[in-house]
mmCIF file of N, CA and C in Angstrom:
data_model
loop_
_atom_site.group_PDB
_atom_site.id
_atom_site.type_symbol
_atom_site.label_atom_id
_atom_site.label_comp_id
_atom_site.label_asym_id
_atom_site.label_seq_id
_atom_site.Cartn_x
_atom_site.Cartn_y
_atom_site.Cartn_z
ATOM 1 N N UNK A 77 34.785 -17.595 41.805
ATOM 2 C CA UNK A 77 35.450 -18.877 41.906
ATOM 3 C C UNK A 77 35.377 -19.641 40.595
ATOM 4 N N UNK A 78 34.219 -19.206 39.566
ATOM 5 C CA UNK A 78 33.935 -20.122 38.830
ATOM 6 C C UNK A 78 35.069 -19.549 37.637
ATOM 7 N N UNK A 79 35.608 -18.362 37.610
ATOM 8 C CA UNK A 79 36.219 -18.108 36.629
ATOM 9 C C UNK A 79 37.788 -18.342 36.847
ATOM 10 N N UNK A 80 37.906 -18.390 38.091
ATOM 11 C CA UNK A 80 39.504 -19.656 38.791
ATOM 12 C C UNK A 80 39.167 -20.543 38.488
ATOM 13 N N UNK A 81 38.117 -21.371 38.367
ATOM 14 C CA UNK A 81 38.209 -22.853 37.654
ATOM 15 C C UNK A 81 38.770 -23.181 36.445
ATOM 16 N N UNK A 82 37.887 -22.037 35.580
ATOM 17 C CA UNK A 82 38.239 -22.374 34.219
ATOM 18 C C UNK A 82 39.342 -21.951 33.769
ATOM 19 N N UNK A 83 40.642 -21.298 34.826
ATOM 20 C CA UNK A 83 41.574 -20.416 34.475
ATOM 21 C C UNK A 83 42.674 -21.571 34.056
ATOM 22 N N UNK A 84 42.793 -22.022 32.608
ATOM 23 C CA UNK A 84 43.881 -22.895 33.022
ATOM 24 C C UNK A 84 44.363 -23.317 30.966
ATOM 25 N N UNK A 85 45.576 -24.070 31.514
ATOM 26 C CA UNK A 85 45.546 -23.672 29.921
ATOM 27 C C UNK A 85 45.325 -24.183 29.122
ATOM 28 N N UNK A 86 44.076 -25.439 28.894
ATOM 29 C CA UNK A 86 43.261 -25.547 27.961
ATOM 30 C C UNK A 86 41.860 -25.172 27.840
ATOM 31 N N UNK A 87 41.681 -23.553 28.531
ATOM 32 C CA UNK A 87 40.844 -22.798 28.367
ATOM 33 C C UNK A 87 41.415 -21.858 27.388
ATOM 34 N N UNK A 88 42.580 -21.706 27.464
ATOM 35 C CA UNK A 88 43.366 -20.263 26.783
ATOM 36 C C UNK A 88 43.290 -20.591 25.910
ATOM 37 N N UNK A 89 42.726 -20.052 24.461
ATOM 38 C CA UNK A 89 43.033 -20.294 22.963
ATOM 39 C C UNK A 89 45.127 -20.020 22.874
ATOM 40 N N UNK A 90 45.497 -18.654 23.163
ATOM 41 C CA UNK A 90 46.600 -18.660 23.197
ATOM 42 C C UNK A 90 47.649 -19.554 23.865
ATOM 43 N N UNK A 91 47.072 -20.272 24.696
ATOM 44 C CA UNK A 91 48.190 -21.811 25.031
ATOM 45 C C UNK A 91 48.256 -22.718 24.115
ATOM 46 N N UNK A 92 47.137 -23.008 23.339
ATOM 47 C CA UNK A 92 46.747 -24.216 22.546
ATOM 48 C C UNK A 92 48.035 -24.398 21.539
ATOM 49 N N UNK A 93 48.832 -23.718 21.415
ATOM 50 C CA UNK A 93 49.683 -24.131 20.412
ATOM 51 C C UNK A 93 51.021 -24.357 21.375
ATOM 52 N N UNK A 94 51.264 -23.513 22.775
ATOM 53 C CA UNK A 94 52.685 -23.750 23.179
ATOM 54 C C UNK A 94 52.943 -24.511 23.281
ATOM 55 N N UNK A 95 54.546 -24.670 22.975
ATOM 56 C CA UNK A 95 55.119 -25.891 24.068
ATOM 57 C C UNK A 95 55.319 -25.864 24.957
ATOM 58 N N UNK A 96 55.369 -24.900 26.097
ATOM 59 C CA UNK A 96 55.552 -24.781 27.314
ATOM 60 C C UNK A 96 54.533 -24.735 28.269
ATOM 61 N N UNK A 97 53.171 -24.947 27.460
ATOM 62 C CA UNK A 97 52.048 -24.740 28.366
ATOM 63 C C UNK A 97 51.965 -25.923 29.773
ATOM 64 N N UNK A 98 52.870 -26.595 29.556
ATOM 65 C CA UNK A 98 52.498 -27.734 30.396
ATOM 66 C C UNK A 98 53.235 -27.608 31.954
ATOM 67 N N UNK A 99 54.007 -26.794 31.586
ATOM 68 C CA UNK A 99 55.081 -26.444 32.556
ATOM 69 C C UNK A 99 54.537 -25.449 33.168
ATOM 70 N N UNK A 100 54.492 -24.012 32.636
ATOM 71 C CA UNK A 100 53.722 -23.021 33.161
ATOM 72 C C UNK A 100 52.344 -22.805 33.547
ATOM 73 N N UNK A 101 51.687 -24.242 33.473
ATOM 74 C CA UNK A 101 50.588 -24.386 33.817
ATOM 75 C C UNK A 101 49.218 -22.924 33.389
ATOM 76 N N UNK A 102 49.720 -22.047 32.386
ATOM 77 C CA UNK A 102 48.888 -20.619 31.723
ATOM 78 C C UNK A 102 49.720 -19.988 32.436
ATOM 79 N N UNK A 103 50.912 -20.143 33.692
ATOM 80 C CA UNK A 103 50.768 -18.472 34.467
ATOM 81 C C UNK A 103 50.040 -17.825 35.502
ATOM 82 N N UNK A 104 50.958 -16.967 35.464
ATOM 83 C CA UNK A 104 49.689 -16.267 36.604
ATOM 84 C C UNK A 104 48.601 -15.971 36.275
ATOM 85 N N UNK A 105 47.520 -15.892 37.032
ATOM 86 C CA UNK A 105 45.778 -15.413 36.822
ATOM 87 C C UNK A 105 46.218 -13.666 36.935
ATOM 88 N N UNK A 106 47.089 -13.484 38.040
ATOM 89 C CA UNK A 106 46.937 -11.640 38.145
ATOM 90 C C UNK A 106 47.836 -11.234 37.296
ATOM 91 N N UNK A 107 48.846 -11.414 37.063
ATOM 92 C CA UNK A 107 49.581 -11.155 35.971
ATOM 93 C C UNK A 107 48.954 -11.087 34.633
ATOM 94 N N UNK A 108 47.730 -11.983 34.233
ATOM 95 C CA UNK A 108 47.413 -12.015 33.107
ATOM 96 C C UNK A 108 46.268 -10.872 33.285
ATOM 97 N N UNK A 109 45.617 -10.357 34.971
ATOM 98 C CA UNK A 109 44.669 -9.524 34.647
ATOM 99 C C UNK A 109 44.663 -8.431 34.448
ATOM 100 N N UNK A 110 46.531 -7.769 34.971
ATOM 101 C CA UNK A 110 46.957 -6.640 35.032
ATOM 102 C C UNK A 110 47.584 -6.332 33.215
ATOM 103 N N UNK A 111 47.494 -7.164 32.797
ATOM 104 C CA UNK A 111 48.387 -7.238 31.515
ATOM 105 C C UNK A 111 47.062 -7.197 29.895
ATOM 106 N N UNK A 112 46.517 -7.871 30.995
ATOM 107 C CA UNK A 112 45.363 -7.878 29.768
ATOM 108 C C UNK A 112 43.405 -7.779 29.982
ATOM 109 N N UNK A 113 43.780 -7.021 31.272
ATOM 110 C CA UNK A 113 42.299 -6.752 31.876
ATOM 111 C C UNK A 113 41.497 -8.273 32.581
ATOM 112 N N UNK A 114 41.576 -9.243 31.837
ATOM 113 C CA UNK A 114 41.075 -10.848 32.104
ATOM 114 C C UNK A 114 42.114 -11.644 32.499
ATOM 115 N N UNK A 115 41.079 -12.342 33.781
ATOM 116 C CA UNK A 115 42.480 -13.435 34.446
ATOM 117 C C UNK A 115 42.777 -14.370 33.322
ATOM 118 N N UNK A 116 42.195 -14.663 32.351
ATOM 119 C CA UNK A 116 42.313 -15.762 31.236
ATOM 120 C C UNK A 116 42.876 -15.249 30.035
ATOM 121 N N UNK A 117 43.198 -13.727 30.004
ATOM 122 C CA UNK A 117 44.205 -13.385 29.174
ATOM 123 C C UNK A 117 45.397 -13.508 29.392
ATOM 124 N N UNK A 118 46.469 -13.083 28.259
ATOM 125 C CA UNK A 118 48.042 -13.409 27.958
ATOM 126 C C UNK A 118 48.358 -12.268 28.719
ATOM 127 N N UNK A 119 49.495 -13.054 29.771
ATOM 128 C CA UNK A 119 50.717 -11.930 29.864
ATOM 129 C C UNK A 119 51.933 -12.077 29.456
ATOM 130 N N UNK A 120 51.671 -11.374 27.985
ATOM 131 C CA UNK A 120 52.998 -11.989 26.632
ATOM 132 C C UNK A 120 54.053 -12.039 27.102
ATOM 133 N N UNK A 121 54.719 -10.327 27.644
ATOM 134 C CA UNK A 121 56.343 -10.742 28.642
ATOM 135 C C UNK A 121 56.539 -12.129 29.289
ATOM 136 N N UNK A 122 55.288 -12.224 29.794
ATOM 137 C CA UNK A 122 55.846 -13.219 30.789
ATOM 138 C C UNK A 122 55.865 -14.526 29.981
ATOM 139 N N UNK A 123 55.268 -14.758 29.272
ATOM 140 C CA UNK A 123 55.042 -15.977 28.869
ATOM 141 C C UNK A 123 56.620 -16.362 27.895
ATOM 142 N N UNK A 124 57.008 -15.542 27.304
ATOM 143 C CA UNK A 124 58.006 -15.422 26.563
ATOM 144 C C UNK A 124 59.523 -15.588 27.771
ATOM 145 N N UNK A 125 59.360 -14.784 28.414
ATOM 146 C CA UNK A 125 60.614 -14.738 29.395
ATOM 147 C C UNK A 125 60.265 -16.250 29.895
ATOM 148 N N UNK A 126 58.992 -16.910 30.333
ATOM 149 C CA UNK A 126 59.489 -18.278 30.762
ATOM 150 C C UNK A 126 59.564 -19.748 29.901
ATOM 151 N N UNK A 127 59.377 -19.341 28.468
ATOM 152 C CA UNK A 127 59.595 -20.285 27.378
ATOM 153 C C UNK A 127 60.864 -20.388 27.523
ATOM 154 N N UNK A 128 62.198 -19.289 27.463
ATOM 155 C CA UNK A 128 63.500 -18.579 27.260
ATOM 156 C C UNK A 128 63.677 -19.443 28.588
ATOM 157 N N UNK A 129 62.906 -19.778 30.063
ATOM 158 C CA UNK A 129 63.775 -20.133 30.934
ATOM 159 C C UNK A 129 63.978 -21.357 31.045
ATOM 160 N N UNK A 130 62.423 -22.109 30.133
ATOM 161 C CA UNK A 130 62.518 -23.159 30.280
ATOM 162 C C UNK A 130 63.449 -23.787 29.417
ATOM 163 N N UNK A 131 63.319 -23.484 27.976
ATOM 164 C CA UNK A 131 64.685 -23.539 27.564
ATOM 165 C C UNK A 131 66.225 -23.694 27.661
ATOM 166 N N UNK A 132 66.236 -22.707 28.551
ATOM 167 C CA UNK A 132 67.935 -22.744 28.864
ATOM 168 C C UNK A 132 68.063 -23.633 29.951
ATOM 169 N N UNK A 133 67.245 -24.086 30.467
ATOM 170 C CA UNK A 133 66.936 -25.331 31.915
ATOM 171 C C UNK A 133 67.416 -26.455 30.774
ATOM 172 N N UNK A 134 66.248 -26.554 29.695
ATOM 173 C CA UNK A 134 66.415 -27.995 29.012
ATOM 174 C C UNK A 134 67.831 -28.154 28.528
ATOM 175 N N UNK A 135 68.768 -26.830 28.105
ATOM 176 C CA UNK A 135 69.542 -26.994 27.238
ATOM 177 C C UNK A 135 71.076 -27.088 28.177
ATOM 178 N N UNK A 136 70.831 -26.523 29.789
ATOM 179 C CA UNK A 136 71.735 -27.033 30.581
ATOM 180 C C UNK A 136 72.009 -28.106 31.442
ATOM 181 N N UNK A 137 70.542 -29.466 31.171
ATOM 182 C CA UNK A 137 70.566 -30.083 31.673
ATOM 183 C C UNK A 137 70.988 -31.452 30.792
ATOM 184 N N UNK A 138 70.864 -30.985 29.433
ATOM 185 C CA UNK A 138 71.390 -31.467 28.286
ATOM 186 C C UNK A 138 72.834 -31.969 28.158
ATOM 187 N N UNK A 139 73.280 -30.627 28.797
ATOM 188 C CA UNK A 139 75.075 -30.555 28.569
ATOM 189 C C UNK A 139 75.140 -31.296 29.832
ATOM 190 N N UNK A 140 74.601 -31.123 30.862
ATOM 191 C CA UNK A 140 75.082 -31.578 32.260
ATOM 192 C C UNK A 140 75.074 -33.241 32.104
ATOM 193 N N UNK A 141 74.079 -34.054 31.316
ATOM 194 C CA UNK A 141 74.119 -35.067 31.038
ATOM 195 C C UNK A 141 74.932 -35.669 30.313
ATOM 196 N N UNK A 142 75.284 -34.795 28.600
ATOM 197 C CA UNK A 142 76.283 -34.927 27.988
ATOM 198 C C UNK A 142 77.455 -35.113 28.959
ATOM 199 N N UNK A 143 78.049 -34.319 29.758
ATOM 200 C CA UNK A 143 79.385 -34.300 30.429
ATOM 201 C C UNK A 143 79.230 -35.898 31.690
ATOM 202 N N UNK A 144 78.336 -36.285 32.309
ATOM 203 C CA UNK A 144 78.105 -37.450 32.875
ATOM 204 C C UNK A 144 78.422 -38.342 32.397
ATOM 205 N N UNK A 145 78.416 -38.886 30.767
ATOM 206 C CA UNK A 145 78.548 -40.082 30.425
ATOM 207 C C UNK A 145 79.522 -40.184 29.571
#
């Protein structure tokens, strides 16, 4: 339990720089254990595929606003 506590992403050295850490909250714990042996490791695919989603969210909600006003 104690290592679900600390699972989060200002435990991760590798979050410390994203911008998306706030959103993806680190990710999955099993995803990161199957990917990198530790629930507190990177699961790079994934992390990348949901920067890319959050992205195209920001950048269609952008236009959707643009076209509103």
């Amino acid at each position: 339990q104690d290592n679900f506590r600390q699972c989060n992403v200002y435990s991760r050295p590798a979050c410390s720089d994203c911008w998306a850490k706030l959103f993806c909250a680190g990710g999955c714990a099993a995803n990161a254990y199957h990917a990198s042996g530790n629930i507190n490791g990177v699961y790079d695919y994934g992390c990348r595929l949901f920067r890319k989603r959050i992205e195209c969210a920001i950048m269609l909600q952008a236009a959707l606003t643009e076209e509103n006003e």
